[in-house]
mmCIF file of C-alpha atoms and ligand atoms in Angstrom:
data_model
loop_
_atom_site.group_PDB
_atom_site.id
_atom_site.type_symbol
_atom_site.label_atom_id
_atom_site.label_comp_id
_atom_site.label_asym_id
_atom_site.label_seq_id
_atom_site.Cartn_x
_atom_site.Cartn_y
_atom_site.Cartn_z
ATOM 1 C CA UNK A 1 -17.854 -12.311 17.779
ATOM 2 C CA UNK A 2 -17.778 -10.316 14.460
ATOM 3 C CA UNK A 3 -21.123 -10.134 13.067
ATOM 4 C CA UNK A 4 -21.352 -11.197 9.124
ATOM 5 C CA UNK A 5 -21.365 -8.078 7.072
ATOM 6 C CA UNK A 6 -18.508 -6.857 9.531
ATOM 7 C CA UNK A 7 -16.500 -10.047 8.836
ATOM 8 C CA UNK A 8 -16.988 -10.214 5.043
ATOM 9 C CA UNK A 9 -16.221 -6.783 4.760
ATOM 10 C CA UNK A 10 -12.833 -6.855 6.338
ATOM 11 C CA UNK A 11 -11.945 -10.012 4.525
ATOM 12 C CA UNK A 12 -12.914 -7.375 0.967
ATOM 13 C CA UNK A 13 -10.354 -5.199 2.939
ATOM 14 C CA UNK A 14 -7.479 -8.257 3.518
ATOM 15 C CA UNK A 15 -8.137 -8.674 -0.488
ATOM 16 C CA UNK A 16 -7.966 -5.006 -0.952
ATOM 17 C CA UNK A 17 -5.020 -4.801 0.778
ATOM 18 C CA UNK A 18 -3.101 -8.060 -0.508
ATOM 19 C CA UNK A 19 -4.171 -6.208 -3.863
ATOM 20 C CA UNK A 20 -2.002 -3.258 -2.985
ATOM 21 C CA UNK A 21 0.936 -5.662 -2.224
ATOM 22 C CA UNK A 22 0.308 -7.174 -5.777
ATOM 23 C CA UNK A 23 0.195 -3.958 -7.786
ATOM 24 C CA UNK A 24 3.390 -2.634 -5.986
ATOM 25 C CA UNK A 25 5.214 -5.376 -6.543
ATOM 26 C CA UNK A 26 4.170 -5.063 -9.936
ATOM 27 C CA UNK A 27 5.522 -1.655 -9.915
ATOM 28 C CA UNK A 28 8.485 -2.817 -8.398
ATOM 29 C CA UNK A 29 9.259 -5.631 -11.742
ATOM 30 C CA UNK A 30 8.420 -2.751 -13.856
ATOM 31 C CA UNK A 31 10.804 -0.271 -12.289
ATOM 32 C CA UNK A 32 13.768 -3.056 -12.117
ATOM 33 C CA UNK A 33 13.260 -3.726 -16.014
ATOM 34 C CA UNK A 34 13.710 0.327 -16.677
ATOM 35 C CA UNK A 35 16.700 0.136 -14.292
ATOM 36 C CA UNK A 36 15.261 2.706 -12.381
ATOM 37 C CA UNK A 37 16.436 0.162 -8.951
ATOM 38 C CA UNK A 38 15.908 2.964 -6.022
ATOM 39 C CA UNK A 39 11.947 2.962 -7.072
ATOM 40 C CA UNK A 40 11.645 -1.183 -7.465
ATOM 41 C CA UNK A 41 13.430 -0.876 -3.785
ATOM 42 C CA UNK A 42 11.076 1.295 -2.722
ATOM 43 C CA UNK A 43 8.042 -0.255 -3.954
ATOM 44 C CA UNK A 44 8.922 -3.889 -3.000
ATOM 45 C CA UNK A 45 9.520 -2.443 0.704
ATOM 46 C CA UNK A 46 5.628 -0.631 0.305
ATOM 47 C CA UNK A 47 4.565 -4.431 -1.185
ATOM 48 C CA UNK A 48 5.950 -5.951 1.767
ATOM 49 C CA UNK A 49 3.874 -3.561 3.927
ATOM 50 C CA UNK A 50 0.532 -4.046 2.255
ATOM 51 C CA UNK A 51 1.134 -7.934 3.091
ATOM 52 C CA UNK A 52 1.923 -6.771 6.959
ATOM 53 C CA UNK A 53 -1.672 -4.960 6.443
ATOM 54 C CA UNK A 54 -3.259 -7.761 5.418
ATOM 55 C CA UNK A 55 -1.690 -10.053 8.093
ATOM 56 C CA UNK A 56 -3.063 -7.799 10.741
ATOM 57 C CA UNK A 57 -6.870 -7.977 9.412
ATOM 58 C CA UNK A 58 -6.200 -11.710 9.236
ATOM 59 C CA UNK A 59 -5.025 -12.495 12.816
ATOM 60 C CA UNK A 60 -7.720 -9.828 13.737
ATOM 61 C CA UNK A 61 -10.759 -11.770 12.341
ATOM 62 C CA UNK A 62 -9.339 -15.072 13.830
ATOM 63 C CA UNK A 63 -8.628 -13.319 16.934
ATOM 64 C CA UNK A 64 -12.472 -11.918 17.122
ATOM 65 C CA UNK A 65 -12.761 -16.259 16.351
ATOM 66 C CA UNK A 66 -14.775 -14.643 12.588
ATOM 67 C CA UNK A 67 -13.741 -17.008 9.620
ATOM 68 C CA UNK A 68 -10.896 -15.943 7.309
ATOM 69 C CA UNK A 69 -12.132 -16.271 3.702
ATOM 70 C CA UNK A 70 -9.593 -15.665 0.868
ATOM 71 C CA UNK A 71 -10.956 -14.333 -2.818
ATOM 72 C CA UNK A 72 -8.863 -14.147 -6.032
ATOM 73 C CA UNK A 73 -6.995 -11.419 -6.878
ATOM 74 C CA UNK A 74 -7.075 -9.869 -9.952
ATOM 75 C CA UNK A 75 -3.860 -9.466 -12.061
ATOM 76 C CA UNK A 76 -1.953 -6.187 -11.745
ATOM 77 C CA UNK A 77 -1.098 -3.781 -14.474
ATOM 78 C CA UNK A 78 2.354 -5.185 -15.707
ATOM 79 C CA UNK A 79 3.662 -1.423 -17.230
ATOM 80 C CA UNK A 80 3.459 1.986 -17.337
ATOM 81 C CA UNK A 81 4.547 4.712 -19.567
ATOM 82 C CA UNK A 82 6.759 6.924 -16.683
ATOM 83 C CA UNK A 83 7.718 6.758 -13.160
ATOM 84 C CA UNK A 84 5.193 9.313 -12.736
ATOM 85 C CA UNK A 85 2.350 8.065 -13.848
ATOM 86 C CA UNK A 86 3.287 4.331 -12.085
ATOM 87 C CA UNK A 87 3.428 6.506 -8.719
ATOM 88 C CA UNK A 88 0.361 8.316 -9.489
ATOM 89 C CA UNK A 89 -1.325 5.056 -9.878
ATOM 90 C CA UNK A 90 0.251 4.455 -6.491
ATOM 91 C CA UNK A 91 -1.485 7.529 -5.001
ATOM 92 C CA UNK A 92 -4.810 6.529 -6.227
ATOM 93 C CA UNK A 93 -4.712 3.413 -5.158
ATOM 94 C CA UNK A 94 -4.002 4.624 -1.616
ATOM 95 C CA UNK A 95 -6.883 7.100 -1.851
ATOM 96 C CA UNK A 96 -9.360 3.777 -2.786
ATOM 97 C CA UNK A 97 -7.713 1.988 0.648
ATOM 98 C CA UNK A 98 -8.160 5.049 2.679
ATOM 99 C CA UNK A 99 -11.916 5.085 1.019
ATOM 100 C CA UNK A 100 -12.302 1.517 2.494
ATOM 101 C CA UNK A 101 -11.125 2.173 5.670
ATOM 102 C CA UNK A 102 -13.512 4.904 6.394
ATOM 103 C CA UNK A 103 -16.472 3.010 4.979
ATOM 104 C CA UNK A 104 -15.181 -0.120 7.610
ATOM 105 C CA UNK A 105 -14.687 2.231 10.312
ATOM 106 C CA UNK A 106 -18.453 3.809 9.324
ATOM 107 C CA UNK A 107 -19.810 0.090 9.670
ATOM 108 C CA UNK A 108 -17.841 -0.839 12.981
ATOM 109 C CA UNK A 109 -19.982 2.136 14.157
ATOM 110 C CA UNK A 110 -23.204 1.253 13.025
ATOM 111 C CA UNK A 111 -22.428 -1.827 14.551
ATOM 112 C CA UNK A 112 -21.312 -0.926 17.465
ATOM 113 C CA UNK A 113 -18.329 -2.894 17.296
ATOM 114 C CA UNK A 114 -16.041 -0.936 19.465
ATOM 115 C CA UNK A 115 -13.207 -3.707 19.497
ATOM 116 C CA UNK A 116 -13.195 -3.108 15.344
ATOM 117 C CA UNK A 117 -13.176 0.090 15.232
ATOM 118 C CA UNK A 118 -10.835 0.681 17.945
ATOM 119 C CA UNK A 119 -8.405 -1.978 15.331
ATOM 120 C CA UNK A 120 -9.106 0.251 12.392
ATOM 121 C CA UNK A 121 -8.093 3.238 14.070
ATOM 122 C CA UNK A 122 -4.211 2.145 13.428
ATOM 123 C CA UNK A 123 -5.435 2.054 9.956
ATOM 124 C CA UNK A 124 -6.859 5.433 9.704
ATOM 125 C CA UNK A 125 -3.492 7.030 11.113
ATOM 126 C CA UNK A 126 -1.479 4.637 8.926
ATOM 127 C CA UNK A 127 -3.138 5.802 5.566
ATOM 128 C CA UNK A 128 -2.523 9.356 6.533
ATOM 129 C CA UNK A 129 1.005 8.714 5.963
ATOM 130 C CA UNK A 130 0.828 5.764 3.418
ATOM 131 C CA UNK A 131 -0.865 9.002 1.141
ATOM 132 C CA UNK A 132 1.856 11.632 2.454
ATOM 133 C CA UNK A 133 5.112 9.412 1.111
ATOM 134 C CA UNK A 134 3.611 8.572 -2.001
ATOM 135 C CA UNK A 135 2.546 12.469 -2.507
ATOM 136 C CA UNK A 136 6.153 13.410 -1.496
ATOM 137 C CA UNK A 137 7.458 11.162 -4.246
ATOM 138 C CA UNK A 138 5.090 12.118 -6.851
ATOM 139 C CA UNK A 139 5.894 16.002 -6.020
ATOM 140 C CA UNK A 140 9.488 15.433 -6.457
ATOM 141 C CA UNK A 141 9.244 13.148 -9.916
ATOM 142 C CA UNK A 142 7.026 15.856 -11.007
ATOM 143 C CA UNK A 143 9.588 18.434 -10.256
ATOM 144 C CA UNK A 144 12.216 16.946 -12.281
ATOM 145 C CA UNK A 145 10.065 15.827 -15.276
ATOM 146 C CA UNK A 146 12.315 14.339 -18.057
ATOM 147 C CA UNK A 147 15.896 15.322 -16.745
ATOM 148 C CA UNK A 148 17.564 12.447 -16.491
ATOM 149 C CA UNK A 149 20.223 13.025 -13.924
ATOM 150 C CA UNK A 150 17.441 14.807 -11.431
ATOM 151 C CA UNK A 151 15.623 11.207 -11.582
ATOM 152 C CA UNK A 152 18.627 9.499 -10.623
ATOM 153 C CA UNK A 153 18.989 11.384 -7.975
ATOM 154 C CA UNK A 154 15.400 10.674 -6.573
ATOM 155 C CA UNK A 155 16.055 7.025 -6.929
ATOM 156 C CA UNK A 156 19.053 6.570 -5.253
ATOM 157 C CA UNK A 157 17.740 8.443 -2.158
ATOM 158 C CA UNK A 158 14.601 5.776 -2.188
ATOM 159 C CA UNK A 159 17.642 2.987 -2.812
ATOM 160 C CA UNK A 160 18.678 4.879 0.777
ATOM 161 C CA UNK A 161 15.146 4.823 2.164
ATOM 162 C CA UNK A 162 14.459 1.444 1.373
ATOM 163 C CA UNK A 163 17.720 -0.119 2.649
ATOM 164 C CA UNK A 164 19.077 -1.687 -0.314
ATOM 165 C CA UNK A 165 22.807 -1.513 -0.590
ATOM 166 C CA UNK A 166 22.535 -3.374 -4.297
ATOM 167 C CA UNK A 167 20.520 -1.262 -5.489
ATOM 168 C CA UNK A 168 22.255 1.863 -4.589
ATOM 169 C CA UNK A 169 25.879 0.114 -5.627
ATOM 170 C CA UNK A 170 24.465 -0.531 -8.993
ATOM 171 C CA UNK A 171 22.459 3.162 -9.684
ATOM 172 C CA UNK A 172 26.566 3.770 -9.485
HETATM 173 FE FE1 LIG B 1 -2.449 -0.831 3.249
HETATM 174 FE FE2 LIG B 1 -1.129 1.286 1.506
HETATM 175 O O1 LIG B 1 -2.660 0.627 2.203
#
């Protein structure tokens, strides 16, 4: 059995994470409406992850037979003023999860709850490379700045990444 504080706080971390999915999908409406297609690919398949995320802490409270207890979400920014700054957003928002991990893994400890923090320890790797790709693509927007045809370039390789032949057909 999960003990309270160990069962509210991973339901905080299901809304943390259902959060992400919400603000990437935002990012992903944004990036459509600027016709930038290869990054609202990209960030609807990273939405779509952050749902898988919260799935897993789901099934894992129910499986541990804790109570699943949904909270609102707030609403996600809607714009930003450059590709850069929406993936910097991004990066922070990943440093925040990877900030919540720790402090869950930190409890599961105290606790000694080894079946949660033997769970979050998919977590901790998984953040490690949820910060890496959105670094990557920050570096490279970065690099390019303002030129045009150097961003289009980024954003059909994430059309690539992401497997979406639309997108890439219509960055054409
Ligand atoms: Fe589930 Fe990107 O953190």
């Amino acid at each position: 059995m999960l003990s309270q504080k160990m069962q509210d706080a991973l339901n905080a971390q299901i809304n943390m994470e259902l959060g992400a999915f919400y603000t990437y999908l935002s990012m992903s409406a944004h990036f459509t409406t600027d016709n930038l297609l290869g990054l609202a690919a990209w960030m609807r398949h990273h939405a779509d992850e952050e749902m898988t995320h919260a799935m897993k802490i789901y099934d894992f409270i129910q499986q541990r037979r804790g109570q699943v207890v949904l909270q609102a979400l707030a609403a996600p920014k809607t714009s930003w003023s450059s590709a850069i700054e929406a993936v910097e957003d991004a990066l922070h928002h990943e440093e925040k999860v990877t900030a919540s991990i720790n402090q869950l893994v930190d409890l599961a400890r105290q606790e000694r709850d080894h079946a949660t923090d033997s769970f979050l320890q998919w977590f901790v790797d998984e953040q490690v490379e949820e910060e890496a790709v959105v670094d990557e693509i920050l570096q490279q927007l970065k690099r390019v700045g303002d030129f045009a045809p150097a961003l289009f370039m980024i954003d059909r390789q994430l059309a690539e990444q992401a497997g979406e032949p639309e997108a890439e057909g219509e960055v054409e």
